Amino acid sequence: MTDAAELLRRTRELLAAQPPATTGRLDFLRARFDAGLAWVHFPQGLGGLDAPRSLQAVVDAELEAAGAPDNDPRRIGIGLGMAAPTILQYGTEEQQQRFLRPLWTGEEVWCQLFSEPGAGSDLAALGTRAVREGDHWVVNGQKVWTSSAHVARWAILIARTDPDVPKHRGITYFVCDMTDPGVEVRPLRQITGEAEFNEVFLTDVRIPDSRRLGGIGDGWRVAQTTLNNERVAIGGMRLPREGGMIGPVSRTWRERPELRTHDLHQRLLRLWVEAEVARLTGERLRQQLVAGQPGPEGAGMKLAFARLNQEISGLEVELRGEEGLLYDDWTMRRPELVDFTGRDAGYRYLRSKGNSIEGGTSEVLLNIVAERVLGLPAEPRTDKDVAWKDLSR
Ligand SMILES: Cc1cc2nc3c(=O)[nH]c(=O)nc-3n(C[C@H](O)[C@H](O)[C@H](O)COP(=O)(O)OP(=O)(O)OC[C@H]3O[C@@H](n4cnc5c(N)ncnc54)[C@H](O)[C@@H]3O)c2cc1C
């Protein structure tokens, strides 16, 4: 097992061989991946050293102190947080070798083609069809709310390959080439004025069978790995104290004494404590991850993240009074990354509305916590044994 001292030694070796001051950003990131210092808990040869995940911090701190470039994790969050763990668990060796390095360095951005107009919370009802033709699959359908599709090179995609069996059983998981001529990406404008997500139309998209992840009909199981990791990726980001939305509102409080009231002070204190508890709970969750893939507990983290972001950004708007009501940034941007804490108070307030929808709505996550964490009785499900083609849609 690689320990902290060994990781430190290897990190210094990398810095000596590729001094950040004179090495190109991409060259440095590739060398870091090849040295096994990208995500240390990944296997050797795939950017890691089979080391405990918790030791990543040792490498990151040393590299940061030396001024080394990072891979801009916010820009490639779907690749890092969702595609990579799924490829690691279900991908063939060839797939892992092909996809993981450019995914980690950020050379190839990933998006997630899961939700459809008729399948969001009830994702297993999805209707995008994949039909086998020799060694290819031909895919037709429509996806929606696809973040980053406009900058993505690859997508993780789930599609229906067998309509004759119940909905959870006839789904297969693929890697889709977003440059295929059958892929059309159209912007969807959001409440913030910009379009960070898209509609994606798939028309006769040909996917080689070699880009299937997991078994035919096993896509629902594979997708659980993605979804469980997604909740941790959205809700469980590593943050310093006051690193999340609580940071800007606390700064405003300190810098603008004329805005303060007793009532707002009480609310700020409560939210500050809750944000700190959520941050530390996230740390604990990450420690649990050392032992394997995240389970349904990540749903609880994501629930807290959404509620806190909405309450805190609401408090910030209130604190700023009239000024907080102004929002004049309606530029139709196509951002490459989502910065939950960036820009102004109005943006934070509007953008955080999506937090309780993306990555599973809060209502659905409550169901998951109730059933799979607390063991409460399950919701009645009448469609479990009905063939997908016989379901009313
Ligand atoms: C900012 C943002 C980014 C996104 N990015 C992506 C992406 O990159 N890729 C992707 O595939 N998807 C993405 N999504 C889609 C997201 O996963 C879905 O919007 C979400 O799963 C909800 O699905 P829906 O919109 O179809 O709502 P519906 O499922 O139609 O839900 C409507 C309402 O009914 C409630 N509801 C539904 N079922 C139940 C139930 N069983 N019990 C109680 N209440 C219920 C919901 O909570 C909600 O309030 C994104 C969404 C947002 C907002």
Short mmCIF file of C-alpha atoms and ligand atoms in Angstrom, two decimals:
data_model
loop_
_atom_site.label_atom_id
_atom_site.label_comp_id
_atom_site.label_asym_id
_atom_site.label_seq_id
_atom_site.Cartn_x
_atom_site.Cartn_y
_atom_site.Cartn_z
CA MET A 1 0.00 0.00 0.00
CA THR A 2 1.34 3.45 -0.94
CA ASP A 3 1.56 5.65 2.17
CA ALA A 4 1.76 9.43 2.63
CA ALA A 5 5.58 9.51 2.65
CA GLU A 6 5.76 7.58 -0.60
CA LEU A 7 3.16 9.88 -2.23
CA LEU A 8 5.12 12.92 -1.12
CA ARG A 9 8.30 11.45 -2.56
CA ARG A 10 6.61 10.76 -5.91
CA THR A 11 5.03 14.22 -5.99
CA ARG A 12 8.41 15.88 -5.46
CA GLU A 13 9.90 13.65 -8.15
CA LEU A 14 7.18 14.83 -10.55
CA LEU A 15 7.81 18.48 -9.66
CA ALA A 16 11.55 18.04 -10.25
CA ALA A 17 11.03 16.33 -13.61
CA GLN A 18 8.30 18.75 -14.79
CA PRO A 19 8.87 22.12 -13.08
CA PRO A 20 5.50 23.92 -13.26
CA ALA A 21 7.17 27.22 -14.14
CA THR A 22 8.63 25.84 -17.37
CA THR A 23 6.24 23.00 -18.26
CA GLY A 24 3.10 23.52 -20.35
CA ARG A 25 -0.19 23.05 -18.43
CA LEU A 26 -1.33 20.03 -20.40
CA ASP A 27 2.11 18.41 -20.38
CA PHE A 28 2.17 18.76 -16.60
CA LEU A 29 -1.32 17.29 -16.17
CA ARG A 30 -0.52 14.33 -18.43
CA ALA A 31 2.72 13.68 -16.55
CA ARG A 32 0.84 13.87 -13.25
CA PHE A 33 -1.70 11.33 -14.51
CA ASP A 34 1.07 9.01 -15.71
CA ALA A 35 2.81 9.28 -12.34
CA GLY A 36 -0.34 7.98 -10.63
CA LEU A 37 -0.92 11.26 -8.82
CA ALA A 38 -4.16 12.29 -10.55
CA TRP A 39 -6.61 10.41 -8.31
CA VAL A 40 -4.42 8.33 -6.03
CA HIS A 41 -7.15 5.81 -5.17
CA PHE A 42 -7.47 4.74 -8.83
CA PRO A 43 -5.49 1.70 -10.00
CA GLN A 44 -1.92 1.95 -11.22
CA GLY A 45 -1.79 2.74 -14.94
CA LEU A 46 -5.10 4.63 -14.72
CA GLY A 47 -3.91 7.77 -12.99
CA GLY A 48 -3.64 6.31 -9.50
CA LEU A 49 -1.51 4.18 -7.20
CA ASP A 50 -4.17 2.13 -5.36
CA ALA A 51 -3.59 4.43 -2.38
CA PRO A 52 -6.24 5.44 0.18
CA ARG A 53 -8.43 8.19 -1.23
CA SER A 54 -7.88 10.33 1.85
CA LEU A 55 -4.20 10.73 0.90
CA GLN A 56 -5.10 12.75 -2.20
CA ALA A 57 -4.92 15.82 0.04
CA VAL A 58 -1.18 15.21 0.61
CA VAL A 59 -0.49 15.34 -3.13
CA ASP A 60 -2.81 18.28 -3.78
CA ALA A 61 -1.27 20.42 -1.03
CA GLU A 62 2.28 19.79 -2.24
CA LEU A 63 1.38 20.57 -5.85
CA GLU A 64 -0.55 23.69 -4.91
CA ALA A 65 2.35 25.00 -2.83
CA ALA A 66 4.63 24.50 -5.85
CA GLY A 67 2.28 26.49 -8.10
CA ALA A 68 1.36 23.47 -10.25
CA PRO A 69 -1.71 23.79 -12.50
CA ASP A 70 -4.84 21.80 -11.62
CA ASN A 71 -7.31 20.20 -14.00
CA ASP A 72 -10.02 22.80 -13.31
CA PRO A 73 -12.38 20.28 -11.68
CA ARG A 74 -15.44 22.57 -11.87
CA ARG A 75 -15.24 22.60 -15.69
CA ILE A 76 -15.14 18.82 -15.92
CA GLY A 77 -17.36 17.89 -12.99
CA ILE A 78 -19.56 15.41 -14.86
CA GLY A 79 -16.53 13.56 -16.21
CA LEU A 80 -14.74 13.44 -12.86
CA GLY A 81 -17.75 12.94 -10.60
CA MET A 82 -19.95 10.64 -12.67
CA ALA A 83 -18.40 9.20 -15.84
CA ALA A 84 -15.04 8.25 -14.32
CA PRO A 85 -16.30 6.14 -11.38
CA THR A 86 -18.72 4.38 -13.73
CA ILE A 87 -16.03 3.64 -16.32
CA LEU A 88 -13.77 2.43 -13.54
CA GLN A 89 -16.39 0.03 -12.20
CA TYR A 90 -17.94 -1.23 -15.43
CA GLY A 91 -15.57 -0.31 -18.28
CA THR A 92 -13.38 -2.80 -20.10
CA GLU A 93 -9.64 -2.32 -19.85
CA GLU A 94 -9.65 -0.85 -23.35
CA GLN A 95 -12.37 1.65 -22.41
CA GLN A 96 -10.55 2.66 -19.25
CA GLN A 97 -7.30 3.20 -21.16
CA ARG A 98 -9.03 5.22 -23.87
CA PHE A 99 -11.23 7.49 -21.77
CA LEU A 100 -9.81 8.15 -18.31
CA ARG A 101 -6.63 10.10 -19.10
CA PRO A 102 -8.14 12.83 -21.36
CA LEU A 103 -11.17 12.93 -19.03
CA TRP A 104 -8.97 13.72 -16.04
CA THR A 105 -6.71 16.22 -17.83
CA GLY A 106 -9.82 18.02 -19.12
CA GLU A 107 -8.88 17.51 -22.78
CA GLU A 108 -12.26 15.82 -23.25
CA VAL A 109 -15.36 17.17 -21.51
CA TRP A 110 -18.22 14.78 -20.66
CA CYS A 111 -21.96 15.27 -20.33
CA GLN A 112 -24.80 13.08 -19.08
CA LEU A 113 -27.61 12.03 -21.44
CA PHE A 114 -30.06 10.60 -18.89
CA SER A 115 -33.17 12.81 -18.42
CA GLU A 116 -35.89 12.93 -21.09
CA PRO A 117 -39.06 15.02 -21.45
CA GLY A 118 -41.06 12.07 -20.07
CA ALA A 119 -38.43 10.61 -17.76
CA GLY A 120 -36.79 12.70 -15.02
CA SER A 121 -37.58 11.49 -11.52
CA ASP A 122 -38.97 8.34 -13.11
CA LEU A 123 -35.78 7.92 -15.10
CA ALA A 124 -36.33 4.20 -15.69
CA ALA A 125 -39.33 5.09 -17.90
CA LEU A 126 -36.99 6.54 -20.55
CA GLY A 127 -37.91 6.01 -24.20
CA THR A 128 -34.74 6.71 -26.21
CA ARG A 129 -34.29 3.53 -28.24
CA ALA A 130 -31.07 1.73 -29.09
CA VAL A 131 -31.47 -1.02 -31.68
CA ARG A 132 -28.70 -3.48 -32.46
CA GLU A 133 -27.40 -3.59 -36.05
CA GLY A 134 -24.43 -5.96 -36.31
CA ASP A 135 -21.63 -4.62 -34.16
CA HIS A 136 -23.34 -1.21 -33.73
CA TRP A 137 -26.35 0.21 -31.93
CA VAL A 138 -28.57 2.75 -33.68
CA VAL A 139 -29.93 5.31 -31.22
CA ASN A 140 -32.99 7.54 -31.65
CA GLY A 141 -34.65 9.78 -29.08
CA GLN A 142 -34.54 13.05 -27.18
CA LYS A 143 -32.72 13.99 -24.00
CA VAL A 144 -33.21 17.17 -22.01
CA TRP A 145 -31.53 19.37 -19.37
CA THR A 146 -28.14 18.12 -20.56
CA SER A 147 -25.55 20.29 -18.81
CA SER A 148 -22.38 21.01 -20.82
CA ALA A 149 -23.61 19.18 -23.95
CA HIS A 150 -22.48 22.20 -25.97
CA VAL A 151 -18.85 21.69 -24.97
CA ALA A 152 -18.81 17.92 -24.50
CA ARG A 153 -16.82 15.44 -26.55
CA TRP A 154 -18.40 12.37 -24.93
CA ALA A 155 -21.63 11.54 -23.11
CA ILE A 156 -22.73 8.83 -20.77
CA LEU A 157 -26.04 7.69 -22.23
CA ILE A 158 -28.78 5.33 -21.14
CA ALA A 159 -31.20 3.99 -23.74
CA ARG A 160 -33.90 1.35 -24.02
CA THR A 161 -32.71 -1.81 -25.72
CA ASP A 162 -35.63 -4.08 -24.77
CA PRO A 163 -39.17 -2.66 -24.58
CA ASP A 164 -40.69 -6.09 -23.82
CA VAL A 165 -39.42 -6.37 -20.24
CA PRO A 166 -40.22 -4.18 -17.18
CA LYS A 167 -38.71 -0.72 -17.39
CA HIS A 168 -35.70 -1.21 -15.13
CA ARG A 169 -34.56 -4.32 -16.97
CA GLY A 170 -34.51 -3.20 -20.63
CA ILE A 171 -31.98 -0.35 -20.35
CA THR A 172 -28.38 -0.39 -21.58
CA TYR A 173 -25.58 2.07 -20.82
CA PHE A 174 -23.36 3.52 -23.58
CA VAL A 175 -20.67 6.08 -24.22
CA CYS A 176 -21.95 8.39 -26.96
CA ASP A 177 -19.72 10.43 -29.26
CA MET A 178 -21.12 13.97 -29.17
CA THR A 179 -19.46 14.76 -32.53
CA ASP A 180 -21.55 12.08 -34.31
CA PRO A 181 -23.57 13.78 -37.11
CA GLY A 182 -26.83 12.45 -35.58
CA VAL A 183 -26.33 14.42 -32.35
CA GLU A 184 -28.01 17.84 -32.31
CA VAL A 185 -27.54 20.13 -29.32
CA ARG A 186 -29.93 23.05 -28.72
CA PRO A 187 -29.57 25.57 -25.88
CA LEU A 188 -32.21 25.82 -23.13
CA ARG A 189 -32.32 29.22 -21.49
CA GLN A 190 -32.62 29.19 -17.71
CA ILE A 191 -33.97 31.48 -14.99
CA THR A 192 -30.51 33.09 -14.73
CA GLY A 193 -30.71 34.17 -18.38
CA GLU A 194 -27.93 31.91 -19.54
CA ALA A 195 -27.98 28.44 -21.05
CA GLU A 196 -25.73 26.02 -19.24
CA PHE A 197 -27.90 23.10 -20.29
CA ASN A 198 -29.47 21.85 -23.51
CA GLU A 199 -31.91 19.66 -25.36
CA VAL A 200 -30.14 16.89 -27.24
CA PHE A 201 -31.78 15.18 -30.21
CA LEU A 202 -30.37 11.80 -31.24
CA THR A 203 -31.17 10.72 -34.79
CA ASP A 204 -29.74 7.44 -36.06
CA VAL A 205 -26.65 7.87 -33.91
CA ARG A 206 -24.40 4.87 -34.46
CA ILE A 207 -22.60 3.62 -31.35
CA PRO A 208 -20.20 0.68 -31.68
CA ASP A 209 -20.93 -2.15 -29.27
CA SER A 210 -17.38 -1.65 -27.97
CA ARG A 211 -18.69 1.56 -26.36
CA ARG A 212 -21.30 -0.24 -24.26
CA LEU A 213 -20.62 0.02 -20.50
CA GLY A 214 -21.75 -3.11 -18.69
CA GLY A 215 -24.06 -5.85 -19.94
CA ILE A 216 -26.99 -5.55 -22.35
CA GLY A 217 -30.07 -4.80 -20.23
CA ASP A 218 -27.90 -4.04 -17.19
CA GLY A 219 -27.92 -0.26 -17.69
CA TRP A 220 -30.07 0.53 -14.66
CA ARG A 221 -27.55 -1.09 -12.32
CA VAL A 222 -24.68 0.73 -14.05
CA ALA A 223 -26.62 4.02 -13.82
CA GLN A 224 -26.93 3.61 -10.03
CA THR A 225 -23.16 3.98 -9.77
CA THR A 226 -23.39 7.21 -11.77
CA LEU A 227 -26.33 8.58 -9.78
CA ASN A 228 -24.90 7.76 -6.36
CA ASN A 229 -21.63 9.41 -7.35
CA GLU A 230 -23.52 12.39 -8.82
CA ARG A 231 -25.17 13.16 -5.49
CA VAL A 232 -21.85 13.09 -3.70
CA ALA A 233 -20.25 15.17 -6.49
CA ILE A 234 -22.98 17.84 -6.26
CA GLY A 235 -23.53 17.88 -2.51
CA GLY A 236 -20.24 16.70 -1.08
CA MET A 237 -17.61 18.94 -2.65
CA ARG A 238 -14.51 19.45 -0.52
CA LEU A 239 -14.65 23.03 0.77
CA PRO A 240 -12.68 25.15 3.20
CA ARG A 241 -14.64 26.79 6.03
CA GLU A 242 -16.95 29.45 4.48
CA GLY A 243 -16.09 27.96 1.07
CA GLY A 244 -19.70 27.54 -0.09
CA MET A 245 -22.56 30.00 -0.40
CA ILE A 246 -22.18 30.97 3.25
CA GLY A 247 -18.90 32.72 2.31
CA PRO A 248 -20.25 35.70 0.31
CA VAL A 249 -23.11 36.41 2.74
CA SER A 250 -20.75 36.29 5.74
CA ARG A 251 -18.40 38.70 3.97
CA THR A 252 -21.27 41.09 3.22
CA TRP A 253 -22.28 40.92 6.88
CA ARG A 254 -18.77 41.81 8.05
CA GLU A 255 -18.15 44.52 5.46
CA ARG A 256 -21.54 46.24 5.48
CA PRO A 257 -22.56 46.93 9.11
CA GLU A 258 -25.29 49.34 7.95
CA LEU A 259 -27.27 46.37 6.57
CA ARG A 260 -27.42 44.43 9.83
CA THR A 261 -30.55 43.68 11.83
CA HIS A 262 -31.01 41.47 14.89
CA ASP A 263 -33.38 39.10 13.07
CA LEU A 264 -31.01 38.62 10.11
CA HIS A 265 -28.15 38.05 12.55
CA GLN A 266 -29.97 35.16 14.20
CA ARG A 267 -30.71 33.58 10.83
CA LEU A 268 -27.15 34.06 9.62
CA LEU A 269 -25.75 32.41 12.74
CA ARG A 270 -28.07 29.42 12.37
CA LEU A 271 -27.23 28.99 8.68
CA TRP A 272 -23.50 29.44 9.32
CA VAL A 273 -23.58 26.60 11.85
CA GLU A 274 -25.67 24.40 9.54
CA ALA A 275 -23.31 25.08 6.62
CA GLU A 276 -20.34 24.11 8.78
CA VAL A 277 -22.09 20.92 9.93
CA ALA A 278 -22.87 20.07 6.29
CA ARG A 279 -19.25 20.72 5.31
CA LEU A 280 -17.92 18.44 8.04
CA THR A 281 -20.52 15.78 7.22
CA GLY A 282 -19.21 15.94 3.64
CA GLU A 283 -15.70 15.26 4.96
CA ARG A 284 -17.02 12.22 6.83
CA LEU A 285 -18.80 10.98 3.72
CA ARG A 286 -15.56 11.26 1.77
CA GLN A 287 -13.81 9.21 4.43
CA GLN A 288 -16.49 6.53 4.06
CA LEU A 289 -15.83 6.54 0.33
CA VAL A 290 -12.35 5.26 1.05
CA ALA A 291 -14.10 1.97 1.68
CA GLY A 292 -15.83 1.86 -1.71
CA GLN A 293 -18.59 3.32 -3.86
CA PRO A 294 -21.04 5.79 -2.32
CA GLY A 295 -24.41 4.41 -1.29
CA PRO A 296 -27.76 6.16 -0.82
CA GLU A 297 -26.30 8.25 2.05
CA GLY A 298 -25.08 10.71 -0.59
CA ALA A 299 -28.74 11.62 -1.12
CA GLY A 300 -28.83 13.14 2.38
CA MET A 301 -25.78 15.28 1.64
CA LYS A 302 -27.28 16.54 -1.60
CA LEU A 303 -30.58 17.34 0.16
CA ALA A 304 -28.78 19.48 2.74
CA PHE A 305 -26.73 21.20 0.04
CA ALA A 306 -29.85 22.24 -1.91
CA ARG A 307 -31.79 23.47 1.14
CA LEU A 308 -28.87 25.43 2.54
CA ASN A 309 -27.96 27.05 -0.78
CA GLN A 310 -31.53 28.25 -1.25
CA GLU A 311 -31.90 29.54 2.32
CA ILE A 312 -28.50 31.22 2.37
CA SER A 313 -28.86 32.91 -1.03
CA GLY A 314 -32.35 34.08 0.03
CA LEU A 315 -30.89 35.59 3.20
CA GLU A 316 -28.21 37.35 1.16
CA VAL A 317 -30.81 38.96 -1.12
CA GLU A 318 -32.80 40.08 1.93
CA LEU A 319 -29.71 41.43 3.65
CA ARG A 320 -28.87 43.58 0.64
CA GLY A 321 -32.38 45.06 0.64
CA GLU A 322 -33.36 46.92 -2.55
CA GLU A 323 -29.93 46.34 -4.02
CA GLY A 324 -30.49 42.59 -3.60
CA LEU A 325 -33.51 42.74 -5.87
CA LEU A 326 -31.51 44.05 -8.81
CA TYR A 327 -30.48 41.52 -11.42
CA ASP A 328 -29.46 42.98 -14.72
CA ASP A 329 -27.27 40.22 -16.06
CA TRP A 330 -29.55 38.63 -18.64
CA THR A 331 -26.73 37.91 -21.08
CA MET A 332 -27.43 34.72 -22.99
CA ARG A 333 -24.13 33.10 -22.06
CA ARG A 334 -23.16 29.50 -22.74
CA PRO A 335 -21.00 28.89 -19.67
CA GLU A 336 -18.49 26.09 -19.66
CA LEU A 337 -18.76 25.65 -15.92
CA VAL A 338 -21.24 26.33 -13.17
CA ASP A 339 -19.97 28.43 -10.34
CA PHE A 340 -22.53 28.16 -7.54
CA THR A 341 -20.79 30.80 -5.46
CA GLY A 342 -19.54 33.08 -8.23
CA ARG A 343 -21.00 36.25 -9.69
CA ASP A 344 -23.48 38.38 -7.74
CA ALA A 345 -26.14 37.78 -5.10
CA GLY A 346 -28.94 37.79 -7.69
CA TYR A 347 -27.24 35.08 -9.71
CA ARG A 348 -26.69 32.93 -6.63
CA TYR A 349 -30.33 33.31 -5.62
CA LEU A 350 -31.65 32.35 -9.05
CA ARG A 351 -29.13 29.56 -9.78
CA SER A 352 -29.67 27.85 -6.44
CA LYS A 353 -33.31 27.19 -7.38
CA GLY A 354 -32.00 24.42 -9.65
CA ASN A 355 -30.10 22.78 -6.78
CA SER A 356 -33.21 21.02 -5.52
CA ILE A 357 -33.95 19.64 -9.02
CA GLU A 358 -30.58 18.67 -10.56
CA GLY A 359 -29.14 15.30 -9.61
CA GLY A 360 -32.56 14.14 -8.33
CA THR A 361 -35.26 16.38 -6.84
CA SER A 362 -35.38 16.86 -3.08
CA GLU A 363 -38.72 15.00 -2.90
CA VAL A 364 -37.24 11.99 -4.66
CA LEU A 365 -34.11 12.08 -2.51
CA LEU A 366 -36.29 12.11 0.60
CA ASN A 367 -37.91 8.93 -0.70
CA ILE A 368 -34.47 7.37 -1.20
CA VAL A 369 -33.37 8.31 2.34
CA ALA A 370 -36.66 7.02 3.77
CA GLU A 371 -36.53 3.68 1.97
CA ARG A 372 -32.86 2.87 1.61
CA VAL A 373 -31.23 4.58 4.57
CA LEU A 374 -33.97 4.50 7.23
CA GLY A 375 -35.67 1.30 6.01
CA LEU A 376 -39.17 2.81 6.03
CA PRO A 377 -41.93 1.14 3.96
CA ALA A 378 -41.50 1.67 0.21
CA GLU A 379 -43.87 3.72 -1.94
CA PRO A 380 -46.38 1.48 -3.77
CA ARG A 381 -45.04 0.70 -7.25
CA THR A 382 -47.55 -0.79 -9.63
CA ASP A 383 -45.35 -0.83 -12.73
CA LYS A 384 -42.55 -3.07 -11.49
CA ASP A 385 -43.65 -6.18 -13.35
CA VAL A 386 -45.23 -4.59 -16.43
CA ALA A 387 -43.37 -4.59 -19.75
CA TRP A 388 -42.17 -1.04 -20.58
CA LYS A 389 -44.10 -1.06 -23.88
CA ASP A 390 -47.39 -1.60 -21.98
CA LEU A 391 -46.91 1.32 -19.57
CA SER A 392 -49.06 4.39 -20.11
CA ARG A 393 -46.94 7.37 -21.05
C1 LIG B 1 -29.54 22.77 -13.41
C2 LIG B 1 -29.92 21.39 -13.87
C3 LIG B 1 -29.00 20.61 -14.53
C4 LIG B 1 -29.35 19.33 -14.97
N1 LIG B 1 -28.42 18.60 -15.66
C5 LIG B 1 -28.76 17.39 -16.15
C6 LIG B 1 -27.83 16.64 -16.95
O1 LIG B 1 -26.70 17.08 -17.20
N2 LIG B 1 -28.21 15.46 -17.45
C7 LIG B 1 -29.43 14.93 -17.19
O2 LIG B 1 -29.68 13.83 -17.65
N3 LIG B 1 -30.34 15.60 -16.45
C8 LIG B 1 -30.04 16.83 -15.93
N4 LIG B 1 -30.95 17.54 -15.20
C9 LIG B 1 -32.30 16.99 -15.05
C10 LIG B 1 -32.68 16.55 -13.66
O3 LIG B 1 -32.04 15.36 -13.31
C11 LIG B 1 -34.21 16.39 -13.67
O4 LIG B 1 -34.76 17.68 -13.88
C12 LIG B 1 -34.74 15.82 -12.38
O5 LIG B 1 -34.36 14.49 -12.22
C13 LIG B 1 -36.28 15.95 -12.27
O6 LIG B 1 -36.91 15.45 -13.39
P1 LIG B 1 -38.03 16.31 -14.14
O7 LIG B 1 -37.46 17.66 -14.41
O8 LIG B 1 -38.51 15.50 -15.29
O9 LIG B 1 -39.20 16.51 -13.08
P2 LIG B 1 -40.35 15.46 -12.72
O10 LIG B 1 -39.73 14.13 -12.51
O11 LIG B 1 -41.45 15.59 -13.72
O12 LIG B 1 -40.84 16.01 -11.33
C14 LIG B 1 -41.81 17.05 -11.18
C15 LIG B 1 -42.14 17.22 -9.71
O13 LIG B 1 -42.75 16.02 -9.19
C16 LIG B 1 -42.04 15.57 -8.04
N5 LIG B 1 -42.02 14.10 -7.97
C17 LIG B 1 -41.78 13.25 -9.01
N6 LIG B 1 -41.82 11.97 -8.57
C18 LIG B 1 -42.08 12.01 -7.25
C19 LIG B 1 -42.25 11.00 -6.24
N7 LIG B 1 -42.13 9.70 -6.52
N8 LIG B 1 -42.53 11.42 -4.97
C20 LIG B 1 -42.63 12.74 -4.66
N9 LIG B 1 -42.49 13.74 -5.59
C21 LIG B 1 -42.22 13.36 -6.86
C22 LIG B 1 -40.63 16.11 -8.21
O14 LIG B 1 -39.96 16.23 -6.96
C23 LIG B 1 -40.89 17.47 -8.85
O15 LIG B 1 -41.18 18.44 -7.88
C24 LIG B 1 -30.65 18.82 -14.74
C25 LIG B 1 -31.59 19.62 -14.06
C26 LIG B 1 -31.23 20.89 -13.64
C27 LIG B 1 -32.26 21.73 -12.94
#
